[in-house]
Amino acid sequence: MPVDRWTWARRAPCGSASVSEADAIRAILFLAVLLPANLIAFTLFGMDKRRARMGLRRLSERSLLLWALAGGTPGAFLGRHVFRHKTRKQPFSALLCLIAAAQMMAIAVWAMI
């Protein structure tokens, strides 16, 4: 049986990754949510460090952890590093690492679906 070479040439190669329009929209929305959450988490760490140095009322650890939980974990870790803030506080560090681990597991599960 002869093979039509024009039909054969138009087929996508096996294993090619094509991104659908719906996947692209989901990725853009995902980044549109994560970018502000990371910027806010980073800024809150800087604000809390500044308030600590000035002797003003501090931000609660709960609010810092909630912004990390909302997707701002990379911003929180970067804020800890840049501002050298909340690095020795053990319960806080453990909770932040626990949030990061849970988010990484959720991303891994989502990638497998």
Coordinates of N, CA and C in Angstrom, one line a residue:
M1 N 0.8 -1.2 0.0 CA 0.0 0.0 0.0 C 0.9 1.2 0.0
P2 N 0.8 2.1 -1.0 CA 1.6 3.3 -1.0 C 1.3 4.3 0.1
V3 N 2.3 5.0 0.5 CA 2.1 6.0 1.6 C 2.1 7.4 0.9
D4 N 1.1 8.2 1.2 CA 1.1 9.5 0.7 C 2.1 10.4 1.4
R5 N 3.1 10.8 0.7 CA 4.2 11.5 1.3 C 3.8 12.9 1.9
W6 N 2.8 13.5 1.3 CA 2.3 14.8 1.8 C 1.6 14.7 3.2
T7 N 0.8 13.7 3.3 CA 0.2 13.4 4.6 C 1.2 13.1 5.7
W8 N 2.2 12.2 5.3 CA 3.2 11.8 6.2 C 4.0 13.0 6.7
A9 N 4.3 13.9 5.8 CA 5.2 15.1 6.2 C 4.4 16.1 7.1
R10 N 3.1 16.1 7.1 CA 2.4 17.1 7.9 C 2.1 16.6 9.3
R11 N 2.4 15.3 9.6 CA 2.2 14.8 10.9 C 3.2 15.3 11.8
A12 N 2.8 15.5 13.1 CA 3.8 15.9 14.1 C 4.7 14.8 14.5
P13 N 6.0 15.1 14.7 CA 6.9 14.0 15.1 C 6.5 13.4 16.4
C14 N 6.8 12.2 16.6 CA 6.4 11.4 17.8 C 7.1 12.1 19.0
G15 N 6.4 12.3 20.0 CA 7.0 12.9 21.2 C 7.1 14.4 21.2
S16 N 6.6 15.1 20.2 CA 6.7 16.5 20.2 C 5.7 17.1 21.2
A17 N 6.2 18.1 21.9 CA 5.4 18.8 23.0 C 4.7 20.0 22.4
S18 N 3.4 20.0 22.3 CA 2.8 21.1 21.9 C 1.9 21.7 23.0
V19 N 1.9 23.0 23.2 CA 1.2 23.6 24.2 C -0.2 24.1 23.7
S20 N -1.2 23.7 24.3 CA -2.5 24.1 23.8 C -2.8 25.6 24.3
E21 N -3.7 26.2 23.7 CA -4.0 27.6 24.1 C -4.6 27.6 25.6
A22 N -5.3 26.6 26.0 CA -5.9 26.5 27.3 C -4.7 26.4 28.3
D23 N -3.7 25.6 28.0 CA -2.6 25.4 28.9 C -1.8 26.7 29.0
A24 N -1.6 27.4 27.9 CA -0.9 28.7 28.0 C -1.7 29.7 28.8
I25 N -3.0 29.7 28.7 CA -3.8 30.7 29.5 C -3.7 30.3 31.0
R26 N -3.7 29.0 31.3 CA -3.6 28.6 32.7 C -2.2 29.0 33.3
A27 N -1.2 28.8 32.5 CA 0.2 29.2 32.9 C 0.3 30.7 33.2
I28 N -0.3 31.5 32.3 CA -0.3 32.9 32.5 C -1.0 33.3 33.8
L29 N -2.2 32.7 34.0 CA -3.0 33.0 35.2 C -2.2 32.6 36.4
F30 N -1.6 31.4 36.3 CA -0.8 30.9 37.5 C 0.3 31.9 37.8
L31 N 1.0 32.4 36.8 CA 2.1 33.3 37.1 C 1.6 34.7 37.5
A32 N 0.4 35.1 37.0 CA -0.2 36.3 37.4 C -0.6 36.3 38.9
V33 N -0.8 35.2 39.5 CA -1.1 35.1 40.9 C 0.2 34.9 41.7
L34 N 1.1 34.1 41.2 CA 2.3 33.9 42.0 C 3.3 35.1 42.1
L35 N 3.4 35.8 41.0 CA 4.3 37.0 41.0 C 3.9 38.0 42.1
P36 N 2.7 38.4 42.2 CA 2.3 39.4 43.2 C 2.5 38.8 44.6
A37 N 2.2 37.5 44.8 CA 2.3 36.9 46.1 C 3.8 36.8 46.6
N38 N 4.7 36.6 45.6 CA 6.1 36.6 46.0 C 6.6 38.0 46.2
L39 N 6.2 38.9 45.5 CA 6.6 40.3 45.7 C 6.1 40.8 47.1
I40 N 4.9 40.5 47.4 CA 4.3 40.9 48.7 C 5.0 40.2 49.9
A41 N 5.3 38.9 49.7 CA 6.0 38.2 50.8 C 7.4 38.7 51.0
F42 N 8.1 39.0 49.9 CA 9.4 39.6 50.0 C 9.4 41.0 50.7
T43 N 8.4 41.8 50.3 CA 8.3 43.1 50.8 C 7.9 43.1 52.3
L44 N 7.1 42.1 52.7 CA 6.7 42.0 54.1 C 7.9 41.6 55.0
F45 N 8.7 40.8 54.5 CA 9.9 40.5 55.3 C 10.8 41.7 55.4
G46 N 10.9 42.5 54.4 CA 11.7 43.7 54.5 C 11.1 44.7 55.5
M47 N 9.7 44.8 55.4 CA 9.0 45.7 56.3 C 9.2 45.3 57.8
D48 N 9.1 44.0 58.0 CA 9.2 43.5 59.4 C 10.6 43.7 59.9
K49 N 11.6 43.5 59.1 CA 12.9 43.7 59.6 C 13.2 45.2 59.9
R50 N 12.6 46.1 59.1 CA 12.7 47.5 59.3 C 12.0 47.9 60.6
R51 N 10.8 47.4 60.8 CA 10.1 47.7 62.0 C 10.8 47.1 63.3
A52 N 11.5 46.0 63.1 CA 12.3 45.4 64.2 C 13.4 46.3 64.6
R53 N 14.1 46.9 63.6 CA 15.2 47.7 63.9 C 14.8 49.1 64.5
M54 N 13.6 49.6 64.1 CA 13.1 50.8 64.6 C 12.4 50.7 65.9
G55 N 12.1 49.5 66.4 CA 11.4 49.3 67.6 C 9.9 49.5 67.5
L56 N 9.4 49.4 66.3 CA 8.0 49.6 66.1 C 7.2 48.2 66.2
R57 N 5.9 48.3 66.2 CA 5.1 47.1 66.2 C 5.4 46.2 65.0
R58 N 5.6 44.9 65.3 CA 6.0 44.0 64.2 C 4.8 43.4 63.5
L59 N 5.1 42.9 62.3 CA 4.1 42.1 61.6 C 4.0 40.7 62.3
S60 N 2.9 40.1 62.3 CA 2.8 38.8 62.9 C 3.4 37.7 62.0
E61 N 3.9 36.7 62.7 CA 4.5 35.6 61.9 C 3.5 34.9 61.1
R62 N 2.2 34.9 61.6 CA 1.1 34.3 60.9 C 0.9 34.9 59.5
S63 N 1.0 36.2 59.5 CA 0.8 36.9 58.2 C 2.0 36.6 57.2
L64 N 3.2 36.5 57.7 CA 4.3 36.1 56.9 C 4.1 34.7 56.3
L65 N 3.7 33.8 57.2 CA 3.5 32.4 56.8 C 2.3 32.3 55.8
L66 N 1.3 33.1 56.0 CA 0.1 33.0 55.2 C 0.5 33.4 53.7
W67 N 1.3 34.5 53.6 CA 1.7 34.9 52.3 C 2.6 33.9 51.6
A68 N 3.4 33.2 52.4 CA 4.2 32.1 51.8 C 3.3 31.0 51.4
L69 N 2.3 30.7 52.2 CA 1.3 29.6 51.8 C 0.5 30.0 50.6
A70 N 0.3 31.3 50.4 CA -0.5 31.7 49.2 C 0.3 31.7 47.9
G71 N 1.5 31.2 48.0 CA 2.3 31.0 46.8 C 3.6 31.9 46.8
G72 N 3.8 32.6 47.9 CA 5.0 33.5 48.0 C 6.2 32.8 48.7
T73 N 6.3 31.5 48.7 CA 7.4 30.9 49.3 C 8.8 31.3 48.8
P74 N 9.0 31.3 47.4 CA 10.3 31.8 47.0 C 10.6 33.2 47.4
G75 N 9.6 34.1 47.4 CA 9.8 35.5 47.9 C 10.1 35.5 49.4
A76 N 9.5 34.6 50.1 CA 9.8 34.6 51.6 C 11.2 34.1 51.8
F77 N 11.6 33.1 51.1 CA 13.0 32.6 51.3 C 14.0 33.7 50.8
L78 N 13.7 34.3 49.7 CA 14.6 35.4 49.3 C 14.6 36.6 50.3
G79 N 13.5 36.9 50.8 CA 13.4 38.0 51.8 C 14.2 37.6 53.1
R80 N 14.1 36.3 53.5 CA 14.9 35.9 54.7 C 16.4 36.1 54.4
H81 N 16.8 35.7 53.2 CA 18.2 35.8 52.8 C 18.7 37.2 52.7
V82 N 17.9 38.0 51.9 CA 18.4 39.4 51.7 C 18.4 40.3 52.9
F83 N 17.3 40.2 53.7 CA 17.2 41.0 54.9 C 17.7 40.3 56.2
R84 N 18.2 39.1 56.0 CA 18.7 38.4 57.2 C 17.7 38.4 58.3
H85 N 16.5 38.0 58.0 CA 15.4 38.2 59.0 C 14.7 36.8 59.2
K86 N 14.4 36.5 60.4 CA 13.7 35.3 60.8 C 14.6 34.0 60.4
T87 N 15.9 34.1 60.5 CA 16.7 33.0 60.1 C 17.0 32.1 61.3
R88 N 17.0 32.6 62.5 CA 17.4 31.8 63.7 C 16.1 31.4 64.4
K89 N 15.0 31.9 64.0 CA 13.7 31.5 64.7 C 13.3 30.1 64.3
Q90 N 13.5 29.1 65.1 CA 13.3 27.7 64.7 C 11.9 27.4 64.4
P91 N 10.9 27.6 65.2 CA 9.6 27.2 64.8 C 9.1 27.9 63.5
F92 N 9.5 29.1 63.3 CA 9.1 29.8 62.0 C 9.8 29.1 60.9
S93 N 11.1 28.9 61.0 CA 11.8 28.3 59.9 C 11.3 26.9 59.5
A94 N 10.9 26.1 60.6 CA 10.4 24.8 60.3 C 9.1 24.9 59.6
L95 N 8.2 25.8 60.0 CA 6.9 25.9 59.3 C 7.1 26.4 57.9
L96 N 8.0 27.3 57.6 CA 8.3 27.8 56.3 C 8.8 26.7 55.4
C97 N 9.7 25.8 55.9 CA 10.2 24.7 55.2 C 9.1 23.7 54.9
L98 N 8.2 23.5 55.9 CA 7.0 22.6 55.7 C 6.1 23.1 54.6
I99 N 5.9 24.4 54.6 CA 5.0 24.9 53.5 C 5.7 24.7 52.2
A100 N 7.0 25.0 52.1 CA 7.7 24.8 50.8 C 7.6 23.3 50.4
A101 N 7.8 22.4 51.3 CA 7.8 21.0 50.9 C 6.4 20.6 50.5
A102 N 5.3 21.1 51.1 CA 4.0 20.8 50.7 C 3.7 21.3 49.3
Q103 N 4.2 22.5 49.1 CA 4.0 23.1 47.7 C 4.7 22.4 46.7
M104 N 5.9 21.9 47.0 CA 6.7 21.1 46.0 C 6.0 19.8 45.7
M105 N 5.4 19.2 46.7 CA 4.7 17.9 46.5 C 3.4 18.2 45.7
A106 N 2.8 19.3 45.9 CA 1.6 19.6 45.2 C 1.9 19.9 43.7
I107 N 3.0 20.6 43.4 CA 3.4 20.8 42.1 C 3.8 19.5 41.4
A108 N 4.5 18.6 42.1 CA 4.9 17.3 41.5 C 3.6 16.5 41.2
V109 N 2.6 16.5 42.0 CA 1.4 15.8 41.8 C 0.7 16.4 40.6
W110 N 0.6 17.7 40.5 CA 0.0 18.4 39.4 C 0.7 18.1 38.1
A111 N 2.0 18.0 38.1 CA 2.7 17.8 36.9 C 2.5 16.3 36.4
M112 N 2.2 15.4 37.3 CA 1.9 14.0 36.9 C 0.5 13.8 36.3
I113 N -0.4 14.7 36.6 CA -1.7 14.6 36.1 C -1.8 15.0 34.7

